[in-house]
């Protein structure tokens, strides 16, 4: 550590008196040329310093100006440097300063006390500036919010024709915001996977319902129209508000956009026929659920693998945590089944129905189960869920439950795939031959947990390499021991390799035919 003042120089101040005293000097650089002492008209000093490693060093010499004497001798230093001064000849020769603690009575390092007014200004001015900034910020936020609400009310008044909304939500063309425009905007916005809340409310009030296309435990699904384009409107009953709130929360707070996750547009509450309805508005897929698609369609190998691979891709995206300010937590679906997987026009799948999902972030290491107490569909429940041994403190346990259910979906799809003779089984749900159409919890616990039964694989699969490998894959998904099951990422990669292998075999067959 250097001294709190510069080393002595030979230049003297012309205003100093001519009477000088001699002072001891250490080291030699502090001495006059050719002498072992220095001369000054002011004071001698002796200082003691301490390096960071604890090594102590001493300095002795002359102070040559009045200003330097004031700054050096009257200053108060920390426990690393201390200085003492004197005014008689060689007075500093045997002087050894001692370290002194810093003062606690409001003295500055220069030794001068704080001025009361200055102290008040130093404390109050930053606080006043901070208060002014907070007030201005609040005022600006309120002004922006008020202006946006006025615009929204004016737009709603225009949509409603100057009056209140009727019990039916009306569709009115407003501006040039098409469904694709809104979807593209939501992909680039920083707020979750849905639209901003005010836009969601406006979109919901421009949707008119056309036809009911499905019913479930939660309520109904309708095909609706938004500015001439089809949308799906999932209407929850009031008793299933927890599922609606959970699904809305996940879509709105998590960056969930993915080609194999159902595209979300808006959620809102509305009133029809004096009843409150909970709406969830998403993309519409005319082929419906994978369950519906399998009931009416026989598959070839390519279609089968494409459906399975893209469904796995959607679950991998859910299970994967993305880190960063624009990231997402890991999500386990908890209700994977063919009715919760939709088929798109291009023959790919997307995952739907996140009302029972559970989230996990490694940053907090907390599992967010939400307030929904439902635990999934009994037919697709994993053994550890049925025998109530699921470790709810481990997020990997929930992912293993998804893998088990996905293995059953693989079985459903593969049964509808034709072999070379054009043979395919009719659609059946898993365990159709051992439980009723609406099995109880106890029925499924006995079959899956106690008897450890799994769906049987058709004999014809043994003559088909692709279906044989599918059978092996699904068995690795529904192991009794959850930790022995494959991960969804491994399932996805396996299906991708199967697609690639099938493509090579067919291309090779075409080359042989041409020859």
GROMACS .gro file of C-alpha atoms in nm:
model
  515
    1UNK     CA    1   0.000   0.000   0.000
    2UNK     CA    2   0.136   0.343  -0.094
    3UNK     CA    3   0.149   0.638   0.146
    4UNK     CA    4  -0.137   0.887   0.152
    5UNK     CA    5   0.096   1.162   0.020
    6UNK     CA    6   0.354   1.187  -0.265
    7UNK     CA    7   0.732   1.144  -0.205
    8UNK     CA    8   0.944   1.444  -0.119
    9UNK     CA    9   1.083   1.652  -0.407
   10UNK     CA   10   1.370   1.898  -0.407
   11UNK     CA   11   1.156   2.191  -0.519
   12UNK     CA   12   1.076   2.428  -0.225
   13UNK     CA   13   0.787   2.665  -0.184
   14UNK     CA   14   0.917   3.023  -0.220
   15UNK     CA   15   0.680   3.155   0.045
   16UNK     CA   16   0.813   2.935   0.328
   17UNK     CA   17   1.026   3.091   0.604
   18UNK     CA   18   1.400   3.042   0.581
   19UNK     CA   19   1.445   2.873   0.925
   20UNK     CA   20   1.482   2.498   0.869
   21UNK     CA   21   1.505   2.189   1.086
   22UNK     CA   22   1.667   1.856   1.013
   23UNK     CA   23   1.465   1.534   1.009
   24UNK     CA   24   1.555   1.166   0.998
   25UNK     CA   25   1.469   1.009   0.661
   26UNK     CA   26   1.384   0.649   0.571
   27UNK     CA   27   1.435   0.526   0.299
   28UNK     CA   28   1.727   0.707   0.137
   29UNK     CA   29   1.504   0.843  -0.143
   30UNK     CA   30   1.348   1.073   0.117
   31UNK     CA   31   1.692   1.227   0.205
   32UNK     CA   32   1.869   1.522   0.048
   33UNK     CA   33   2.131   1.430  -0.207
   34UNK     CA   34   2.447   1.301  -0.041
   35UNK     CA   35   2.300   1.331   0.311
   36UNK     CA   36   2.142   1.087   0.557
   37UNK     CA   37   1.881   1.345   0.661
   38UNK     CA   38   1.650   1.599   0.502
   39UNK     CA   39   1.573   1.964   0.584
   40UNK     CA   40   1.239   2.140   0.600
   41UNK     CA   41   1.083   2.464   0.720
   42UNK     CA   42   0.760   2.284   0.818
   43UNK     CA   43   0.747   1.945   0.995
   44UNK     CA   44   0.910   1.606   1.029
   45UNK     CA   45   0.689   1.298   0.985
   46UNK     CA   46   0.702   0.933   1.080
   47UNK     CA   47   0.456   0.683   0.927
   48UNK     CA   48   0.384   0.314   0.966
   49UNK     CA   49   0.211   0.117   0.690
   50UNK     CA   50   0.089  -0.237   0.641
   51UNK     CA   51   0.074  -0.433   0.314
   52UNK     CA   52  -0.219  -0.664   0.233
   53UNK     CA   53  -0.012  -0.967   0.331
   54UNK     CA   54   0.049  -0.813   0.675
   55UNK     CA   55   0.407  -0.694   0.610
   56UNK     CA   56   0.478  -0.365   0.790
   57UNK     CA   57   0.700  -0.086   0.661
   58UNK     CA   58   0.817   0.251   0.807
   59UNK     CA   59   0.869   0.587   0.636
   60UNK     CA   60   1.037   0.900   0.783
   61UNK     CA   61   1.111   1.234   0.622
   62UNK     CA   62   1.024   1.600   0.573
   63UNK     CA   63   0.703   1.781   0.487
   64UNK     CA   64   0.782   2.090   0.283
   65UNK     CA   65   0.456   2.280   0.238
   66UNK     CA   66   0.179   2.401   0.465
   67UNK     CA   67  -0.092   2.233   0.259
   68UNK     CA   68   0.083   1.897   0.263
   69UNK     CA   69   0.134   1.923   0.640
   70UNK     CA   70  -0.236   1.989   0.695
   71UNK     CA   71  -0.349   1.705   0.471
   72UNK     CA   72  -0.098   1.455   0.606
   73UNK     CA   73  -0.064   1.525   0.976
   74UNK     CA   74  -0.429   1.597   1.056
   75UNK     CA   75  -0.577   1.317   0.846
   76UNK     CA   76  -0.720   1.003   1.004
   77UNK     CA   77  -0.645   0.678   0.824
   78UNK     CA   78  -0.761   0.320   0.863
   79UNK     CA   79  -0.572   0.039   1.029
   80UNK     CA   80  -0.339   0.003   0.729
   81UNK     CA   81  -0.153   0.341   0.755
   82UNK     CA   82  -0.087   0.580   1.048
   83UNK     CA   83   0.115   0.906   1.054
   84UNK     CA   84   0.261   1.127   1.332
   85UNK     CA   85   0.432   1.469   1.288
   86UNK     CA   86   0.662   1.693   1.498
   87UNK     CA   87   0.840   2.030   1.462
   88UNK     CA   88   1.182   1.997   1.632
   89UNK     CA   89   1.511   1.883   1.489
   90UNK     CA   90   1.538   1.504   1.445
   91UNK     CA   91   1.219   1.473   1.649
   92UNK     CA   92   1.101   1.187   1.430
   93UNK     CA   93   1.411   0.975   1.476
   94UNK     CA   94   1.270   0.766   1.760
   95UNK     CA   95   0.904   0.829   1.683
   96UNK     CA   96   0.698   0.511   1.618
   97UNK     CA   97   0.329   0.577   1.537
   98UNK     CA   98   0.060   0.329   1.639
   99UNK     CA   99  -0.255   0.220   1.456
  100UNK     CA  100  -0.574   0.381   1.572
  101UNK     CA  101  -0.933   0.274   1.493
  102UNK     CA  102  -1.146   0.493   1.273
  103UNK     CA  103  -1.358   0.753   1.460
  104UNK     CA  104  -1.725   0.684   1.511
  105UNK     CA  105  -1.838   1.037   1.601
  106UNK     CA  106  -1.919   1.159   1.249
  107UNK     CA  107  -1.564   1.283   1.165
  108UNK     CA  108  -1.454   1.260   0.802
  109UNK     CA  109  -1.110   1.125   0.707
  110UNK     CA  110  -0.981   1.480   0.681
  111UNK     CA  111  -1.048   1.523   1.052
  112UNK     CA  112  -1.321   1.781   0.996
  113UNK     CA  113  -1.671   1.719   1.132
  114UNK     CA  114  -1.969   1.699   0.903
  115UNK     CA  115  -2.160   2.021   0.853
  116UNK     CA  116  -2.518   1.963   0.969
  117UNK     CA  117  -2.674   2.111   0.654
  118UNK     CA  118  -2.440   1.917   0.427
  119UNK     CA  119  -2.521   1.593   0.608
  120UNK     CA  120  -2.893   1.655   0.569
  121UNK     CA  121  -2.851   1.731   0.199
  122UNK     CA  122  -2.641   1.418   0.138
  123UNK     CA  123  -2.914   1.203   0.295
  124UNK     CA  124  -3.228   1.379   0.173
  125UNK     CA  125  -3.147   1.466  -0.189
  126UNK     CA  126  -3.109   1.103  -0.315
  127UNK     CA  127  -3.427   1.005  -0.128
  128UNK     CA  128  -3.619   1.294  -0.282
  129UNK     CA  129  -3.494   1.205  -0.631
  130UNK     CA  130  -3.597   0.843  -0.581
  131UNK     CA  131  -3.945   0.946  -0.460
  132UNK     CA  132  -3.991   1.175  -0.760
  133UNK     CA  133  -3.889   0.898  -1.001
  134UNK     CA  134  -4.133   0.653  -0.839
  135UNK     CA  135  -4.418   0.906  -0.855
  136UNK     CA  136  -4.345   0.991  -1.220
  137UNK     CA  137  -4.327   0.620  -1.311
  138UNK     CA  138  -4.659   0.544  -1.140
  139UNK     CA  139  -4.819   0.844  -1.309
  140UNK     CA  140  -4.696   0.736  -1.654
  141UNK     CA  141  -4.810   0.376  -1.600
  142UNK     CA  142  -5.155   0.490  -1.491
  143UNK     CA  143  -5.182   0.724  -1.787
  144UNK     CA  144  -5.081   0.450  -2.035
  145UNK     CA  145  -5.319   0.201  -1.872
  146UNK     CA  146  -5.607   0.453  -1.878
  147UNK     CA  147  -5.546   0.528  -2.245
  148UNK     CA  148  -5.535   0.158  -2.338
  149UNK     CA  149  -5.855   0.088  -2.143
  150UNK     CA  150  -6.029   0.379  -2.321
  151UNK     CA  151  -5.922   0.239  -2.657
  152UNK     CA  152  -6.044  -0.108  -2.560
  153UNK     CA  153  -6.380   0.025  -2.440
  154UNK     CA  154  -6.422   0.228  -2.757
  155UNK     CA  155  -6.344  -0.076  -2.967
  156UNK     CA  156  -6.583  -0.295  -2.769
  157UNK     CA  157  -6.855  -0.031  -2.803
  158UNK     CA  158  -6.802  -0.030  -3.177
  159UNK     CA  159  -6.818  -0.410  -3.190
  160UNK     CA  160  -7.138  -0.418  -2.989
  161UNK     CA  161  -7.308  -0.160  -3.209
  162UNK     CA  162  -7.324   0.101  -2.936
  163UNK     CA  163  -7.492  -0.120  -2.676
  164UNK     CA  164  -7.411  -0.399  -2.435
  165UNK     CA  165  -7.299  -0.741  -2.553
  166UNK     CA  166  -7.576  -0.988  -2.616
  167UNK     CA  167  -7.571  -1.334  -2.466
  168UNK     CA  168  -7.410  -1.466  -2.788
  169UNK     CA  169  -7.059  -1.349  -2.864
  170UNK     CA  170  -7.061  -1.179  -3.202
  171UNK     CA  171  -6.788  -1.191  -3.468
  172UNK     CA  172  -6.704  -0.856  -3.625
  173UNK     CA  173  -6.423  -0.780  -3.868
  174UNK     CA  174  -6.186  -0.533  -3.706
  175UNK     CA  175  -5.876  -0.408  -3.881
  176UNK     CA  176  -5.649  -0.649  -4.065
  177UNK     CA  177  -5.555  -0.878  -3.773
  178UNK     CA  178  -5.602  -1.228  -3.909
  179UNK     CA  179  -5.563  -1.540  -3.698
  180UNK     CA  180  -5.215  -1.599  -3.844
  181UNK     CA  181  -5.114  -1.238  -3.769
  182UNK     CA  182  -5.214  -1.280  -3.405
  183UNK     CA  183  -5.038  -1.614  -3.381
  184UNK     CA  184  -4.718  -1.475  -3.534
  185UNK     CA  185  -4.734  -1.179  -3.293
  186UNK     CA  186  -4.767  -1.406  -2.994
  187UNK     CA  187  -4.460  -1.603  -3.105
  188UNK     CA  188  -4.246  -1.289  -3.088
  189UNK     CA  189  -4.398  -1.130  -2.777
  190UNK     CA  190  -4.234  -1.178  -2.439
  191UNK     CA  191  -4.544  -1.288  -2.250
  192UNK     CA  192  -4.605  -1.658  -2.251
  193UNK     CA  193  -4.736  -1.847  -2.552
  194UNK     CA  194  -5.070  -1.669  -2.573
  195UNK     CA  195  -5.168  -1.319  -2.678
  196UNK     CA  196  -5.154  -1.020  -2.440
  197UNK     CA  197  -5.448  -1.035  -2.198
  198UNK     CA  198  -5.635  -0.735  -2.342
  199UNK     CA  199  -5.602  -0.879  -2.693
  200UNK     CA  200  -5.722  -1.218  -2.567
  201UNK     CA  201  -6.036  -1.057  -2.430
  202UNK     CA  202  -6.101  -0.880  -2.760
  203UNK     CA  203  -6.041  -1.197  -2.963
  204UNK     CA  204  -6.274  -1.400  -2.742
  205UNK     CA  205  -6.554  -1.151  -2.794
  206UNK     CA  206  -6.516  -1.172  -3.171
  207UNK     CA  207  -6.568  -1.550  -3.182
  208UNK     CA  208  -6.904  -1.695  -3.276
  209UNK     CA  209  -6.979  -2.062  -3.206
  210UNK     CA  210  -7.077  -2.284  -3.501
  211UNK     CA  211  -7.106  -2.648  -3.391
  212UNK     CA  212  -7.026  -2.876  -3.101
  213UNK     CA  213  -6.753  -3.120  -3.204
  214UNK     CA  214  -6.685  -3.299  -2.877
  215UNK     CA  215  -6.772  -3.348  -2.512
  216UNK     CA  216  -6.566  -3.461  -2.216
  217UNK     CA  217  -6.539  -3.456  -1.840
  218UNK     CA  218  -6.448  -3.084  -1.850
  219UNK     CA  219  -6.733  -2.966  -2.076
  220UNK     CA  220  -6.760  -2.922  -2.452
  221UNK     CA  221  -6.546  -2.838  -2.754
  222UNK     CA  222  -6.697  -2.618  -3.024
  223UNK     CA  223  -6.583  -2.515  -3.367
  224UNK     CA  224  -6.595  -2.137  -3.378
  225UNK     CA  225  -6.527  -1.863  -3.631
  226UNK     CA  226  -6.289  -1.575  -3.583
  227UNK     CA  227  -6.286  -1.333  -3.878
  228UNK     CA  228  -6.381  -1.612  -4.117
  229UNK     CA  229  -6.125  -1.862  -3.982
  230UNK     CA  230  -6.196  -2.175  -3.781
  231UNK     CA  231  -6.090  -2.190  -3.416
  232UNK     CA  232  -6.153  -2.448  -3.145
  233UNK     CA  233  -6.333  -2.325  -2.833
  234UNK     CA  234  -6.301  -2.547  -2.529
  235UNK     CA  235  -6.583  -2.455  -2.291
  236UNK     CA  236  -6.530  -2.563  -1.932
  237UNK     CA  237  -6.812  -2.608  -1.689
  238UNK     CA  238  -6.800  -2.391  -1.377
  239UNK     CA  239  -6.724  -2.695  -1.157
  240UNK     CA  240  -6.405  -2.757  -1.358
  241UNK     CA  241  -6.268  -2.405  -1.312
  242UNK     CA  242  -5.942  -2.545  -1.171
  243UNK     CA  243  -5.858  -2.719  -1.501
  244UNK     CA  244  -5.942  -2.405  -1.701
  245UNK     CA  245  -5.737  -2.182  -1.471
  246UNK     CA  246  -5.440  -2.424  -1.475
  247UNK     CA  247  -5.436  -2.460  -1.853
  248UNK     CA  248  -5.472  -2.083  -1.899
  249UNK     CA  249  -5.193  -2.021  -1.647
  250UNK     CA  250  -4.951  -2.256  -1.824
  251UNK     CA  251  -5.023  -2.116  -2.170
  252UNK     CA  252  -4.996  -1.756  -2.050
  253UNK     CA  253  -4.686  -1.779  -1.832
  254UNK     CA  254  -4.467  -2.025  -2.019
  255UNK     CA  255  -4.301  -1.984  -2.358
  256UNK     CA  256  -4.466  -2.293  -2.498
  257UNK     CA  257  -4.475  -2.233  -2.873
  258UNK     CA  258  -4.389  -2.552  -3.059
  259UNK     CA  259  -4.521  -2.712  -3.376
  260UNK     CA  260  -4.621  -3.023  -3.179
  261UNK     CA  261  -4.801  -2.837  -2.899
  262UNK     CA  262  -5.156  -2.716  -2.963
  263UNK     CA  263  -5.149  -2.348  -3.066
  264UNK     CA  264  -5.313  -2.133  -2.798
  265UNK     CA  265  -5.489  -1.804  -2.879
  266UNK     CA  266  -5.687  -1.678  -2.583
  267UNK     CA  267  -5.879  -1.759  -2.266
  268UNK     CA  268  -6.169  -1.562  -2.125
  269UNK     CA  269  -6.483  -1.583  -1.916
  270UNK     CA  270  -6.816  -1.501  -2.073
  271UNK     CA  271  -7.187  -1.533  -2.003
  272UNK     CA  272  -7.445  -1.714  -2.213
  273UNK     CA  273  -7.804  -1.767  -2.110
  274UNK     CA  274  -7.726  -1.623  -1.765
  275UNK     CA  275  -7.454  -1.885  -1.710
  276UNK     CA  276  -7.085  -1.813  -1.669
  277UNK     CA  277  -6.866  -2.002  -1.916
  278UNK     CA  278  -6.490  -2.050  -1.916
  279UNK     CA  279  -6.342  -2.040  -2.265
  280UNK     CA  280  -6.010  -2.160  -2.398
  281UNK     CA  281  -5.956  -2.070  -2.764
  282UNK     CA  282  -5.699  -2.265  -2.968
  283UNK     CA  283  -5.617  -2.361  -3.324
  284UNK     CA  284  -5.873  -2.584  -3.491
  285UNK     CA  285  -5.765  -2.917  -3.643
  286UNK     CA  286  -6.031  -3.073  -3.862
  287UNK     CA  287  -5.903  -3.430  -3.824
  288UNK     CA  288  -5.979  -3.415  -3.453
  289UNK     CA  289  -5.805  -3.624  -3.190
  290UNK     CA  290  -5.576  -3.918  -3.255
  291UNK     CA  291  -5.849  -4.134  -3.103
  292UNK     CA  292  -6.099  -4.018  -3.367
  293UNK     CA  293  -5.842  -4.047  -3.645
  294UNK     CA  294  -5.753  -4.407  -3.557
  295UNK     CA  295  -6.119  -4.507  -3.540
  296UNK     CA  296  -6.174  -4.416  -3.906
  297UNK     CA  297  -5.828  -4.455  -4.066
  298UNK     CA  298  -5.599  -4.746  -4.147
  299UNK     CA  299  -5.231  -4.647  -4.150
  300UNK     CA  300  -4.924  -4.739  -4.349
  301UNK     CA  301  -4.579  -4.750  -4.192
  302UNK     CA  302  -4.490  -4.393  -4.286
  303UNK     CA  303  -4.808  -4.242  -4.142
  304UNK     CA  304  -4.775  -4.450  -3.825
  305UNK     CA  305  -4.416  -4.342  -3.761
  306UNK     CA  306  -4.493  -3.978  -3.844
  307UNK     CA  307  -4.782  -3.968  -3.597
  308UNK     CA  308  -4.578  -4.135  -3.321
  309UNK     CA  309  -4.261  -3.934  -3.380
  310UNK     CA  310  -4.433  -3.594  -3.377
  311UNK     CA  311  -4.637  -3.679  -3.067
  312UNK     CA  312  -4.313  -3.779  -2.894
  313UNK     CA  313  -4.154  -3.454  -3.010
  314UNK     CA  314  -4.431  -3.253  -2.840
  315UNK     CA  315  -4.384  -3.441  -2.512
  316UNK     CA  316  -4.006  -3.394  -2.529
  317UNK     CA  317  -4.059  -3.018  -2.561
  318UNK     CA  318  -4.288  -3.024  -2.257
  319UNK     CA  319  -4.042  -3.229  -2.050
  320UNK     CA  320  -3.744  -3.009  -2.139
  321UNK     CA  321  -3.653  -2.709  -1.926
  322UNK     CA  322  -3.520  -2.413  -2.126
  323UNK     CA  323  -3.293  -2.185  -1.926
  324UNK     CA  324  -3.265  -1.806  -1.956
  325UNK     CA  325  -3.491  -1.503  -1.925
  326UNK     CA  326  -3.699  -1.627  -2.219
  327UNK     CA  327  -3.697  -1.989  -2.103
  328UNK     CA  328  -3.958  -2.230  -1.974
  329UNK     CA  329  -3.981  -2.476  -1.686
  330UNK     CA  330  -4.004  -2.849  -1.743
  331UNK     CA  331  -4.366  -2.967  -1.772
  332UNK     CA  332  -4.515  -3.312  -1.720
  333UNK     CA  333  -4.854  -3.363  -1.889
  334UNK     CA  334  -5.006  -3.620  -1.646
  335UNK     CA  335  -5.296  -3.711  -1.880
  336UNK     CA  336  -5.136  -3.847  -2.197
  337UNK     CA  337  -5.387  -4.043  -2.408
  338UNK     CA  338  -5.502  -4.061  -2.769
  339UNK     CA  339  -5.794  -3.824  -2.699
  340UNK     CA  340  -5.550  -3.554  -2.581
  341UNK     CA  341  -5.336  -3.573  -2.896
  342UNK     CA  342  -5.466  -3.392  -3.204
  343UNK     CA  343  -5.391  -3.476  -3.568
  344UNK     CA  344  -5.301  -3.187  -3.797
  345UNK     CA  345  -5.377  -3.165  -4.167
  346UNK     CA  346  -5.014  -3.244  -4.259
  347UNK     CA  347  -5.030  -3.578  -4.078
  348UNK     CA  348  -4.839  -3.467  -3.767
  349UNK     CA  349  -4.958  -3.459  -3.407
  350UNK     CA  350  -4.977  -3.191  -3.140
  351UNK     CA  351  -5.025  -3.232  -2.765
  352UNK     CA  352  -5.338  -3.077  -2.611
  353UNK     CA  353  -5.517  -3.051  -2.275
  354UNK     CA  354  -5.266  -2.921  -2.019
  355UNK     CA  355  -5.521  -2.886  -1.739
  356UNK     CA  356  -5.347  -3.145  -1.519
  357UNK     CA  357  -4.989  -3.047  -1.602
  358UNK     CA  358  -4.721  -3.007  -1.337
  359UNK     CA  359  -4.422  -2.771  -1.371
  360UNK     CA  360  -4.070  -2.783  -1.232
  361UNK     CA  361  -3.779  -2.537  -1.238
  362UNK     CA  362  -3.425  -2.637  -1.144
  363UNK     CA  363  -3.358  -2.280  -1.031
  364UNK     CA  364  -3.606  -2.307  -0.744
  365UNK     CA  365  -3.620  -2.690  -0.735
  366UNK     CA  366  -3.991  -2.666  -0.661
  367UNK     CA  367  -4.270  -2.869  -0.819
  368UNK     CA  368  -4.579  -2.665  -0.908
  369UNK     CA  369  -4.875  -2.903  -0.895
  370UNK     CA  370  -5.139  -2.632  -0.922
  371UNK     CA  371  -5.472  -2.649  -0.742
  372UNK     CA  372  -5.629  -2.920  -0.958
  373UNK     CA  373  -5.659  -3.244  -0.758
  374UNK     CA  374  -5.745  -3.474  -1.054
  375UNK     CA  375  -5.482  -3.729  -1.146
  376UNK     CA  376  -5.555  -3.834  -1.506
  377UNK     CA  377  -5.750  -4.100  -1.694
  378UNK     CA  378  -5.772  -4.434  -1.511
  379UNK     CA  379  -5.718  -4.652  -1.822
  380UNK     CA  380  -5.382  -4.482  -1.886
  381UNK     CA  381  -5.261  -4.461  -1.526
  382UNK     CA  382  -4.915  -4.598  -1.451
  383UNK     CA  383  -4.872  -4.871  -1.186
  384UNK     CA  384  -4.715  -4.630  -0.936
  385UNK     CA  385  -5.017  -4.400  -0.965
  386UNK     CA  386  -5.264  -4.685  -0.919
  387UNK     CA  387  -5.090  -4.831  -0.614
  388UNK     CA  388  -5.024  -4.481  -0.478
  389UNK     CA  389  -4.645  -4.519  -0.456
  390UNK     CA  390  -4.567  -4.227  -0.687
  391UNK     CA  391  -4.292  -4.004  -0.543
  392UNK     CA  392  -4.455  -3.662  -0.571
  393UNK     CA  393  -4.134  -3.493  -0.455
  394UNK     CA  394  -3.947  -3.606  -0.766
  395UNK     CA  395  -4.032  -3.441  -1.099
  396UNK     CA  396  -3.877  -3.735  -1.288
  397UNK     CA  397  -4.156  -3.954  -1.143
  398UNK     CA  398  -4.416  -3.746  -1.327
  399UNK     CA  399  -4.222  -3.771  -1.653
  400UNK     CA  400  -4.211  -4.151  -1.614
  401UNK     CA  401  -4.591  -4.151  -1.581
  402UNK     CA  402  -4.613  -3.971  -1.918
  403UNK     CA  403  -4.379  -4.227  -2.077
  404UNK     CA  404  -4.596  -4.517  -1.956
  405UNK     CA  405  -4.913  -4.361  -2.099
  406UNK     CA  406  -4.736  -4.279  -2.425
  407UNK     CA  407  -4.640  -4.648  -2.457
  408UNK     CA  408  -5.013  -4.732  -2.455
  409UNK     CA  409  -5.071  -4.471  -2.728
  410UNK     CA  410  -4.801  -4.640  -2.938
  411UNK     CA  411  -4.994  -4.966  -2.902
  412UNK     CA  412  -5.317  -4.799  -3.017
  413UNK     CA  413  -5.149  -4.653  -3.326
  414UNK     CA  414  -4.952  -4.965  -3.423
  415UNK     CA  415  -5.263  -5.185  -3.421
  416UNK     CA  416  -5.407  -4.972  -3.702
  417UNK     CA  417  -5.095  -5.011  -3.918
  418UNK     CA  418  -5.126  -5.252  -4.212
  419UNK     CA  419  -4.878  -5.529  -4.277
  420UNK     CA  420  -4.790  -5.649  -4.627
  421UNK     CA  421  -5.114  -5.843  -4.660
  422UNK     CA  422  -5.324  -5.533  -4.597
  423UNK     CA  423  -5.428  -5.657  -4.253
  424UNK     CA  424  -5.491  -5.425  -3.957
  425UNK     CA  425  -5.687  -5.468  -3.635
  426UNK     CA  426  -5.993  -5.256  -3.567
  427UNK     CA  427  -5.939  -4.977  -3.318
  428UNK     CA  428  -5.959  -5.076  -2.953
  429UNK     CA  429  -5.853  -4.885  -2.639
  430UNK     CA  430  -5.580  -5.028  -2.414
  431UNK     CA  431  -5.700  -5.317  -2.190
  432UNK     CA  432  -6.028  -5.342  -2.384
  433UNK     CA  433  -6.027  -5.718  -2.329
  434UNK     CA  434  -5.983  -5.719  -1.949
  435UNK     CA  435  -6.180  -5.418  -1.818
  436UNK     CA  436  -6.510  -5.250  -1.898
  437UNK     CA  437  -6.561  -4.937  -2.109
  438UNK     CA  438  -6.547  -4.724  -1.796
  439UNK     CA  439  -6.312  -4.910  -1.560
  440UNK     CA  440  -6.288  -4.820  -1.195
  441UNK     CA  441  -5.972  -4.728  -1.015
  442UNK     CA  442  -5.971  -5.064  -0.838
  443UNK     CA  443  -6.018  -5.253  -1.168
  444UNK     CA  444  -5.714  -5.086  -1.321
  445UNK     CA  445  -5.507  -5.125  -1.004
  446UNK     CA  446  -5.565  -5.501  -1.006
  447UNK     CA  447  -5.490  -5.545  -1.378
  448UNK     CA  448  -5.187  -5.313  -1.405
  449UNK     CA  449  -5.052  -5.305  -1.051
  450UNK     CA  450  -5.126  -5.649  -0.905
  451UNK     CA  451  -5.139  -5.871  -1.217
  452UNK     CA  452  -4.885  -5.652  -1.401
  453UNK     CA  453  -5.073  -5.709  -1.725
  454UNK     CA  454  -5.003  -5.513  -2.043
  455UNK     CA  455  -5.184  -5.499  -2.381
  456UNK     CA  456  -5.111  -5.804  -2.596
  457UNK     CA  457  -4.917  -5.765  -2.923
  458UNK     CA  458  -5.077  -5.916  -3.239
  459UNK     CA  459  -4.899  -6.221  -3.383
  460UNK     CA  460  -4.876  -6.060  -3.728
  461UNK     CA  461  -4.625  -5.804  -3.595
  462UNK     CA  462  -4.356  -6.075  -3.573
  463UNK     CA  463  -4.341  -6.087  -3.955
  464UNK     CA  464  -4.299  -5.710  -3.991
  465UNK     CA  465  -3.961  -5.559  -3.884
  466UNK     CA  466  -4.105  -5.212  -3.824
  467UNK     CA  467  -4.395  -5.334  -3.610
  468UNK     CA  468  -4.164  -5.575  -3.427
  469UNK     CA  469  -3.943  -5.281  -3.331
  470UNK     CA  470  -4.252  -5.079  -3.232
  471UNK     CA  471  -4.353  -5.363  -3.001
  472UNK     CA  472  -4.009  -5.359  -2.839
  473UNK     CA  473  -4.026  -4.981  -2.797
  474UNK     CA  474  -4.365  -4.978  -2.628
  475UNK     CA  475  -4.262  -5.256  -2.387
  476UNK     CA  476  -3.965  -5.039  -2.283
  477UNK     CA  477  -4.210  -4.756  -2.213
  478UNK     CA  478  -4.444  -4.947  -1.982
  479UNK     CA  479  -4.201  -5.130  -1.752
  480UNK     CA  480  -4.341  -5.189  -1.404
  481UNK     CA  481  -4.033  -5.022  -1.256
  482UNK     CA  482  -4.071  -4.657  -1.358
  483UNK     CA  483  -3.697  -4.588  -1.343
  484UNK     CA  484  -3.635  -4.860  -1.603
  485UNK     CA  485  -3.853  -4.688  -1.864
  486UNK     CA  486  -3.705  -4.495  -2.153
  487UNK     CA  487  -3.703  -4.117  -2.149
  488UNK     CA  488  -3.920  -3.933  -2.401
  489UNK     CA  489  -3.605  -3.803  -2.569
  490UNK     CA  490  -3.480  -4.159  -2.622
  491UNK     CA  491  -3.822  -4.261  -2.757
  492UNK     CA  492  -3.819  -3.969  -3.000
  493UNK     CA  493  -3.469  -4.053  -3.126
  494UNK     CA  494  -3.561  -4.420  -3.171
  495UNK     CA  495  -3.866  -4.331  -3.379
  496UNK     CA  496  -3.660  -4.089  -3.589
  497UNK     CA  497  -3.409  -4.367  -3.665
  498UNK     CA  498  -3.695  -4.601  -3.757
  499UNK     CA  499  -3.829  -4.342  -4.002
  500UNK     CA  500  -3.483  -4.295  -4.153
  501UNK     CA  501  -3.429  -4.671  -4.183
  502UNK     CA  502  -3.767  -4.723  -4.348
  503UNK     CA  503  -3.689  -4.447  -4.597
  504UNK     CA  504  -3.356  -4.609  -4.691
  505UNK     CA  505  -3.517  -4.952  -4.738
  506UNK     CA  506  -3.784  -4.812  -4.969
  507UNK     CA  507  -3.534  -4.607  -5.169
  508UNK     CA  508  -3.316  -4.915  -5.210
  509UNK     CA  509  -3.622  -5.113  -5.328
  510UNK     CA  510  -3.697  -4.846  -5.589
  511UNK     CA  511  -3.338  -4.863  -5.718
  512UNK     CA  512  -3.362  -5.244  -5.756
  513UNK     CA  513  -3.693  -5.208  -5.942
  514UNK     CA  514  -3.543  -4.957  -6.184
  515UNK     CA  515  -3.247  -5.186  -6.256
   0.00000   0.00000   0.00000
